[in-house]
Coordinates of C-alpha atoms in Angstrom, one line a residue:
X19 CA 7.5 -10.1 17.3
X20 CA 5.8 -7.6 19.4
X21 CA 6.3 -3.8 19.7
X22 CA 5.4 -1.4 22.2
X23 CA 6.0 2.2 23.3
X24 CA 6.4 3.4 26.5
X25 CA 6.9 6.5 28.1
X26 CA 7.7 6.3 32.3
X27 CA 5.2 8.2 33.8
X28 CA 2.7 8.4 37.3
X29 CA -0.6 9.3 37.2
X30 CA -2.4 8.9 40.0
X31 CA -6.5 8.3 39.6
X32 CA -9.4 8.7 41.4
X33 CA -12.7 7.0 41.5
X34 CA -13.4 3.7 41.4
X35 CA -9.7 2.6 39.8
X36 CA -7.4 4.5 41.4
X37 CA -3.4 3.2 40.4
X38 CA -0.4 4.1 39.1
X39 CA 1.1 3.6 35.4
X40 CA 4.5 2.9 35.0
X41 CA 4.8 1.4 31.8
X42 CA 2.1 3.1 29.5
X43 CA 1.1 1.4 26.1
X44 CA 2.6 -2.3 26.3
X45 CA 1.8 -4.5 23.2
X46 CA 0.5 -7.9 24.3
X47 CA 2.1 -11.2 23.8
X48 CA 0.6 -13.5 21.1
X49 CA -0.5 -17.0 22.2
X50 CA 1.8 -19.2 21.7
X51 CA -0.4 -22.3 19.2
X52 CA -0.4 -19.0 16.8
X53 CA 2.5 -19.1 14.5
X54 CA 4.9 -15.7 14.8
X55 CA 7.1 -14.3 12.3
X56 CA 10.6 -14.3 14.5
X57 CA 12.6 -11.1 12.9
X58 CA 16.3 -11.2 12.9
X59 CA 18.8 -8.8 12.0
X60 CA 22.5 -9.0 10.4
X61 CA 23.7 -6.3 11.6
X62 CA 23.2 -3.0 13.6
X63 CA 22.4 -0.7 10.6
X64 CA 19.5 -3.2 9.8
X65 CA 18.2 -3.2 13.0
X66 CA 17.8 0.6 13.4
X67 CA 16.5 0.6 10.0
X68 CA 14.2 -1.9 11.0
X69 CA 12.6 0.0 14.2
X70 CA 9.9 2.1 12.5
X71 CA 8.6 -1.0 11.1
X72 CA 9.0 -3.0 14.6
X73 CA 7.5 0.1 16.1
X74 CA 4.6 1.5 13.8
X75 CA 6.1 4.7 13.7
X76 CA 9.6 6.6 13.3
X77 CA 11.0 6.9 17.3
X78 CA 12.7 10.4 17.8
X79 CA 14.3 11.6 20.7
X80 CA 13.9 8.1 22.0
X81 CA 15.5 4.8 23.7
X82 CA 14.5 1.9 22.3
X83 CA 15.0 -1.5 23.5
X84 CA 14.9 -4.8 21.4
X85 CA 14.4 -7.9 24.0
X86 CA 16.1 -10.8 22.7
X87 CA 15.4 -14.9 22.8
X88 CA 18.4 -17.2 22.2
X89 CA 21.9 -16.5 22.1
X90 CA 24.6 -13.5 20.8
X91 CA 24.0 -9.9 20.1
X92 CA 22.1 -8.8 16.5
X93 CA 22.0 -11.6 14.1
X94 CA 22.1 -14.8 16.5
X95 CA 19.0 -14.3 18.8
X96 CA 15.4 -13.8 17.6
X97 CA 13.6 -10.2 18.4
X98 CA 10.6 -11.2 20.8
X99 CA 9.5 -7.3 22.2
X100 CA 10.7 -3.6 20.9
X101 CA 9.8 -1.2 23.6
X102 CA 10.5 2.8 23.1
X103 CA 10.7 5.0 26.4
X104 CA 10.7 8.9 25.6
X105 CA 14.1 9.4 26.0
X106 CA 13.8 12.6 28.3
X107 CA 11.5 10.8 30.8
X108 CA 14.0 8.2 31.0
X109 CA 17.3 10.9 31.5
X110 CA 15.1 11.9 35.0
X111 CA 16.9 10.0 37.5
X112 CA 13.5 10.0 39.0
X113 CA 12.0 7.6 36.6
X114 CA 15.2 5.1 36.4
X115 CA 13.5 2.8 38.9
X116 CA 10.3 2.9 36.6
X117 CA 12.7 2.2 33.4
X118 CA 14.3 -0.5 34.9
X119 CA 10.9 -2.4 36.2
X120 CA 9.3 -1.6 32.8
X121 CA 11.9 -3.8 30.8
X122 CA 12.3 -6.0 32.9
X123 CA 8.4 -7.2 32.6
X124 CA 8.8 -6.9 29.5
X125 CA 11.4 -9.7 29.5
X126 CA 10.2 -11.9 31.7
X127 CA 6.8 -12.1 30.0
X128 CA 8.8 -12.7 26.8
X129 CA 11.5 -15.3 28.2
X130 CA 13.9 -12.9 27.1
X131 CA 17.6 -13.7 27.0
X132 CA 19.2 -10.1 26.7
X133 CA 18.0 -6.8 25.5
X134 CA 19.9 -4.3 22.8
X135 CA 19.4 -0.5 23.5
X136 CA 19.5 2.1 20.2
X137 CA 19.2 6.0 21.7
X138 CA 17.8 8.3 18.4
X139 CA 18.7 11.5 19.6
X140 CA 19.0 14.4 17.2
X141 CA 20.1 17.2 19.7
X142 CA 23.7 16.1 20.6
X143 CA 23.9 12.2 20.1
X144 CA 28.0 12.0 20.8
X145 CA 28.2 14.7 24.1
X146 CA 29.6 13.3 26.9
X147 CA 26.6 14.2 29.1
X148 CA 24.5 12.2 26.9
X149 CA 26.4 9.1 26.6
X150 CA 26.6 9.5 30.6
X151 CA 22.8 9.5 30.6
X152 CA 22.4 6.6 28.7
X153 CA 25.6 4.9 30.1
X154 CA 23.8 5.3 33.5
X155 CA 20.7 3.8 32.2
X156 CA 22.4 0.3 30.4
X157 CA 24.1 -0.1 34.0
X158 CA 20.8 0.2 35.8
X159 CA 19.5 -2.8 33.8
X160 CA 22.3 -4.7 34.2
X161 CA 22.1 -4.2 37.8
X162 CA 18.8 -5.8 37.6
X163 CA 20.2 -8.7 36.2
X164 CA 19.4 -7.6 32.4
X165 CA 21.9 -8.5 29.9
X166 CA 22.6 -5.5 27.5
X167 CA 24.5 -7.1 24.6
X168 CA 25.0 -4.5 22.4
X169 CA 23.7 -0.9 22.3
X170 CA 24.5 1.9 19.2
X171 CA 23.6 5.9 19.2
X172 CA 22.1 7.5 16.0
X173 CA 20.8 11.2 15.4
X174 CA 18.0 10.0 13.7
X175 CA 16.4 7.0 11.3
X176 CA 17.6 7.6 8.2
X177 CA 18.9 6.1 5.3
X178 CA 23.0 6.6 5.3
X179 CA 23.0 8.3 9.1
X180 CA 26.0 7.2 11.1
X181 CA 25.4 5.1 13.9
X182 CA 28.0 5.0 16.9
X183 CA 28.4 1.5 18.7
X184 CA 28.3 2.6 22.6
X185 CA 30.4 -0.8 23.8
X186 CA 33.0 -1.1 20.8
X187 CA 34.7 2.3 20.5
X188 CA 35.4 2.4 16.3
X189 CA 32.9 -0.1 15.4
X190 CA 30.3 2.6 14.0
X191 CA 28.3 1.8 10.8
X192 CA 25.4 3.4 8.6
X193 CA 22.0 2.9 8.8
X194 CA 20.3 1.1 5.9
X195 CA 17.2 2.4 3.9
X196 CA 13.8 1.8 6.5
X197 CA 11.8 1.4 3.1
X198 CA 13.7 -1.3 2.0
X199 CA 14.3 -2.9 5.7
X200 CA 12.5 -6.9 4.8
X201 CA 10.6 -6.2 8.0
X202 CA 9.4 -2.9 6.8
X203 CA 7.8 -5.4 3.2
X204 CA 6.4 -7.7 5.8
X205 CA 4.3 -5.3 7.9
X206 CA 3.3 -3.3 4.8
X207 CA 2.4 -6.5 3.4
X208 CA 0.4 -7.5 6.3
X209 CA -1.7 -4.5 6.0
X210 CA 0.4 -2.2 8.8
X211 CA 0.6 1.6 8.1
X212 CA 4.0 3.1 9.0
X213 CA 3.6 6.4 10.6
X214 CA 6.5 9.4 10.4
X215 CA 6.3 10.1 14.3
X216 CA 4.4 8.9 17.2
X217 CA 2.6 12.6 16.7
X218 CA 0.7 11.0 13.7
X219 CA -0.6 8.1 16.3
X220 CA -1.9 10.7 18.8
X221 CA -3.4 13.2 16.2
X222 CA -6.2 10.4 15.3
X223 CA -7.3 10.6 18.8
X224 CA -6.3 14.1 20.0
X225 CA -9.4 16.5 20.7
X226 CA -10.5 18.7 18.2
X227 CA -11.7 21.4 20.4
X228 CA -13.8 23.4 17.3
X229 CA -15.6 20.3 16.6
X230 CA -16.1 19.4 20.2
X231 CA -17.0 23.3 20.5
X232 CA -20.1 22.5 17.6
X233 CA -20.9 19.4 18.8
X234 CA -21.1 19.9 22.5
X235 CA -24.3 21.6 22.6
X236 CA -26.1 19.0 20.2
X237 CA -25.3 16.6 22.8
X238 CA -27.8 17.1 25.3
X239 CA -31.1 17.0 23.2
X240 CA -29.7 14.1 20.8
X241 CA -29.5 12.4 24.1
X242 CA -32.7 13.5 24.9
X243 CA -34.5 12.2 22.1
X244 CA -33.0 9.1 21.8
X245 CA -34.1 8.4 25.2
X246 CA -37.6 10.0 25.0
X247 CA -38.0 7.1 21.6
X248 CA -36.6 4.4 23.8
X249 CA -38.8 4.8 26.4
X250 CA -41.7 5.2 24.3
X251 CA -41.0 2.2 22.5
X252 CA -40.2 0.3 26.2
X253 CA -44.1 1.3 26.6
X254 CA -45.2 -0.1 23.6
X255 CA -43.0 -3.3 24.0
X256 CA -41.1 -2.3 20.8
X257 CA -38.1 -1.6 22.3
X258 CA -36.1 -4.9 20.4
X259 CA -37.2 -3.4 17.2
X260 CA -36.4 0.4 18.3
X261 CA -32.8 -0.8 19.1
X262 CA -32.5 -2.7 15.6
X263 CA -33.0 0.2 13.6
X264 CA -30.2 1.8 15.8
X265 CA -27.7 -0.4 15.4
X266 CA -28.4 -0.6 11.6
X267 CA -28.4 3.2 11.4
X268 CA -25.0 3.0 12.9
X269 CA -23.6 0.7 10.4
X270 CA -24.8 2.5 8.0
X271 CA -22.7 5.3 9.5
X272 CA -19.9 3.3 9.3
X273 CA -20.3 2.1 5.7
X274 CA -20.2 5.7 4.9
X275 CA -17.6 6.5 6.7
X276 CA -15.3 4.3 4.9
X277 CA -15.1 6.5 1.9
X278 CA -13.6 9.5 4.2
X279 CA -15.7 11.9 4.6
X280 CA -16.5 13.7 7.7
X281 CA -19.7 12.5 9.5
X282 CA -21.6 16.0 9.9
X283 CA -21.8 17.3 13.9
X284 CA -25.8 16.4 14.3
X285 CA -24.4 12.7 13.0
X286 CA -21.7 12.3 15.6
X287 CA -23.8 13.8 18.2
X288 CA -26.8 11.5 17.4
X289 CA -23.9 8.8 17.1
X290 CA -22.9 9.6 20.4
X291 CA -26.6 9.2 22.2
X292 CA -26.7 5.7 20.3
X293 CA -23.9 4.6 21.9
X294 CA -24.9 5.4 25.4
X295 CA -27.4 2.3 24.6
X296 CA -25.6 -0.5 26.3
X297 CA -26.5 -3.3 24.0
X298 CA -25.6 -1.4 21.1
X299 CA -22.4 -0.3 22.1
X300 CA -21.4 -3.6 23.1
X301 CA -22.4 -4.9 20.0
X302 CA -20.5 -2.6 18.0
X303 CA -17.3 -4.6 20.1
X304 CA -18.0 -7.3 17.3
X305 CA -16.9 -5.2 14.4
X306 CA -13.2 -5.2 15.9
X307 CA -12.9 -9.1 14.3
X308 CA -14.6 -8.2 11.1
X309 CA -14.2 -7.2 7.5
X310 CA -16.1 -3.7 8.9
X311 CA -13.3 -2.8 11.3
X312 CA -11.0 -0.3 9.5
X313 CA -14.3 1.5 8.9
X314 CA -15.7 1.6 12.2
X315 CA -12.3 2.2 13.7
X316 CA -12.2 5.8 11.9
X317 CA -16.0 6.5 12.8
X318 CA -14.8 5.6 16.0
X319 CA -11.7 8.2 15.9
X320 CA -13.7 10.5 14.5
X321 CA -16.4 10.5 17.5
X322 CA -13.4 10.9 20.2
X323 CA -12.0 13.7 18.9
X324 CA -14.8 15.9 18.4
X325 CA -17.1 14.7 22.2
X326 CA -15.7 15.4 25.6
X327 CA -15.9 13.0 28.8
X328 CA -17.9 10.1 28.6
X329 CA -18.7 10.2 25.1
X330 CA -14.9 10.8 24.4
X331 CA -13.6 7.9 26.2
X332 CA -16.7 5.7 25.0
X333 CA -15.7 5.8 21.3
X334 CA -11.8 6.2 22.2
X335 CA -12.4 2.6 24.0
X336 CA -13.6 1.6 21.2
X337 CA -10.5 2.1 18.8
X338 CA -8.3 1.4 21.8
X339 CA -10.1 -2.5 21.3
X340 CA -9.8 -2.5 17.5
X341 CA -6.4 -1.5 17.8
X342 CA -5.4 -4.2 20.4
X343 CA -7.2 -7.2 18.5
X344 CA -5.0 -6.0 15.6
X345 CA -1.8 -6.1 17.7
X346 CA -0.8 -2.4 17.1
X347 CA 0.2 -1.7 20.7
X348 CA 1.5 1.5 20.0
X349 CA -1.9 3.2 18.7
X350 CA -4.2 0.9 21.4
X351 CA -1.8 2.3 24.2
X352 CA -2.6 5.7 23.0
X353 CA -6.1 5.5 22.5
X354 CA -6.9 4.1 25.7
X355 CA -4.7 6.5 27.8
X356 CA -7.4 8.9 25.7
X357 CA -10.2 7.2 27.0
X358 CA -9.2 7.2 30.5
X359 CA -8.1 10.2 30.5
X360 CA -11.3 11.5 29.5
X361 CA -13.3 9.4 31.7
X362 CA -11.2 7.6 34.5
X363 CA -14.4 5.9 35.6
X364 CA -15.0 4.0 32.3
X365 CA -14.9 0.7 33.3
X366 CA -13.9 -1.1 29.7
X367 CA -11.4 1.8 29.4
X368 CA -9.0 1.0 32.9
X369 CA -10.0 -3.1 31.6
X370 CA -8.2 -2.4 28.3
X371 CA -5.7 -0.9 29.4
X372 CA -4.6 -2.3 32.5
X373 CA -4.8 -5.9 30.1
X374 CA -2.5 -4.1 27.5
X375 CA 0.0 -3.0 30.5
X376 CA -0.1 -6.3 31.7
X377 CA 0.4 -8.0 28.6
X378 CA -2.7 -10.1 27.7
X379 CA -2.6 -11.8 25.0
X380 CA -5.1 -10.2 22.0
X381 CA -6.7 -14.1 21.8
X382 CA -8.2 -13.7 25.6
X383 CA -10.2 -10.8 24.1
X384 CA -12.0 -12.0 21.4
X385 CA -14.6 -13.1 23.6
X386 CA -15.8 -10.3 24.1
X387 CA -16.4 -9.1 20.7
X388 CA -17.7 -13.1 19.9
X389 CA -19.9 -11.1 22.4
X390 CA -21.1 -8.2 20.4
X391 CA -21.5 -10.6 17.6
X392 CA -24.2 -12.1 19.4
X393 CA -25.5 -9.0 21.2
X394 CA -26.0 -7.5 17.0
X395 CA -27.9 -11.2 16.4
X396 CA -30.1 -10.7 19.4
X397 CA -31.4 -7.7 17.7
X398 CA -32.2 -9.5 14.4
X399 CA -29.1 -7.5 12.6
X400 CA -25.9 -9.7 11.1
X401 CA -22.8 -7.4 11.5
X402 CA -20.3 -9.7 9.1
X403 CA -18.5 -12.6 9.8
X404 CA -16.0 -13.6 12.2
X405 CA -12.4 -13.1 10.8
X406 CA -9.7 -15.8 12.4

């Protein structure tokens, strides 16, 4: 199974990777040789129950659609792809064409056989100018070929809301508990947090403009004298050894991270400097496959909200990465539309996230931090073993 949120959008860039995005935070495909948990559902109440789990979050105002593989509607065919749209962006007529392009890569890339479409809308779920915006929005996919085989309305996921079944007048249901949806065990099981809203997901990453107001003018000198030391060290041919106590002042940042507290401003602005080192910030790629990379994921959320531009998009790269090795699509979507939003010239941020839109599979990027693994050794400083 693989999740992903999307919200139909254009934003043009400039610079060096100027494009368009029409289909915004994708989760990737896994390889195929790795084993997947295939979720099926019995019935439509379990399947709505089961899209916060599927998603990472609770969807509100939102249309989500489960691509299917095999045959029949909910409890025949196996779940491949759950992709949520804002359901306003979707209502423009505008965006339509956008909506209709966005599924469809998403089922072709999964082999999909059909999709089934749940609208969560709290506002007015059963007026007829909603169920003519949605009605328009199933036909458009089937005019692309898409097979809709079922589709249900709900105000919101809850357990005992009513859900309304949009092709079989009458054949309404309720919504099980999400807690106790199986899929819901298995992700919590498998480590995965499930957040209340999509709100939570963007607050990791969103600015915090008085700690970005404090650490702003610490940048500049911390920059400074991390350069002025570099240099000196270049001189004295020390530099290896200058850049080894970096990167192991930087873990140590991280191990103290990991019991929550705050990193002071003079920390995340010297943090910030660090990273502008090239082999140290490609080193610190090889935590993302780790035992370290929870820890260094919230150092690294804690560094993009409180820098602007480059710095900002340097460390929001950085959890956008962690994110995507660990196959939350959702949260890598977001952090990496953070990190090229803050710098649209950041090369590894377009990378990542033009892979993630494109649906590379998570395996084609462990290279790269197999690369900072051996960046850290090059230094003389063992960040952890490899996890599989």
């Amino acid at each position: 199974m693989t999740s992903s949120t999307n919200s139909p959008r254009r934003t043009t860039r400039t610079g060096p990777f100027p494009r368009a995005l029409t289909c915004a935070e994708t989760t990737p495909g896994y390889p195929g040789e790795v084993p997947r948990r295939l979720l099926r559902v019995a019935d439509a109440g379990e399947l709505i129950a089961a899209l916060p789990a599927m998603l990472g979050f609770v969807p509100e105002r939102s249309l989500v659609v489960a691509v299917l593989n095999g045959p029949g509607q909910v409890g025949g065919a196996a779940i491949e792809a759950v992709v949520r749209f804002d359901l306003d962006g979707v209502g423009d007529p505008r965006h339509i064409e956008q909506f209709t392009a966005c599924v469809g890569a998403v089922v072709v890339r999964e082999r999909g056989t059909g999709v089934l479409a749940i609208v969560v809308d709290d506002r007015a779920p059963s007026s007829e100018a909603a169920l003519l915006r949605t009605a328009v929005l199933l036909d458009a996919l089937g005019g692309e070929g898409i097979a809709v085989r079922g589709a249900w309305s709900v105000p919101r996921i809850a357990a005992g809301q009513r859900y309304r079944n949009l092709f079989e007048p009458g054949a309404d249901g309720e919504v099980g508990d999400p807690a106790a949806s199986l899929i819901a065990v298995s992700q919590v099981l498998d480590g995965r947090q499930i957040r209340r809203s999509r709100g939570e997901l963007t607050a990791l990453v969103a600015v915090d403009e008085l700690r970005c107001a404090r650490v702003r003018p610490l940048l500049g000198p911390a920059v400074r004298h991390y350069r002025e030391r570099l240099a000196a060290a270049r001189r004295s041919g020390r530099a290896p050894a200058f850049q080894r106590r970096a990167l192991e002042w930087v873990l140590w940042q991280i191990a103290d991270a990991a019991s929550g507290e705050p990193r002071a401003e003079r920390e995340l602005a010297r943090l910030a400097a660090t990273l502008r080192d090239r082999p140290i910030r490609d080193a610190m790629y090889g935590l993302a496959l780790g035992d370290h990379a929870e820890a260094a994921e919230q150092l690294w959320a804690q560094l993009a909200r409180a820098t602007p531009g480059p710095d900002r998009a340097e460390a929001a790269a950085l959890v956008g990465f962690s994110a995507y090795l660990r196959g939350d699509g959702p949260f890598a979507g977001i952090a990496l539309a953070a990190a090229v939003e803050a710098d649209a010239t950041h090369p590894m941020a377009v990378l990542l996230e033009t892979s993630l839109q494109s649906g590379l599979r998570p395996e084609r990027l462990r290279k790269l931090a197999h690369c900072g693994h051996q960046i850290a050794a090059d230094l003389g400083v063992d960040i952890g073993p490899v996890r599989p």
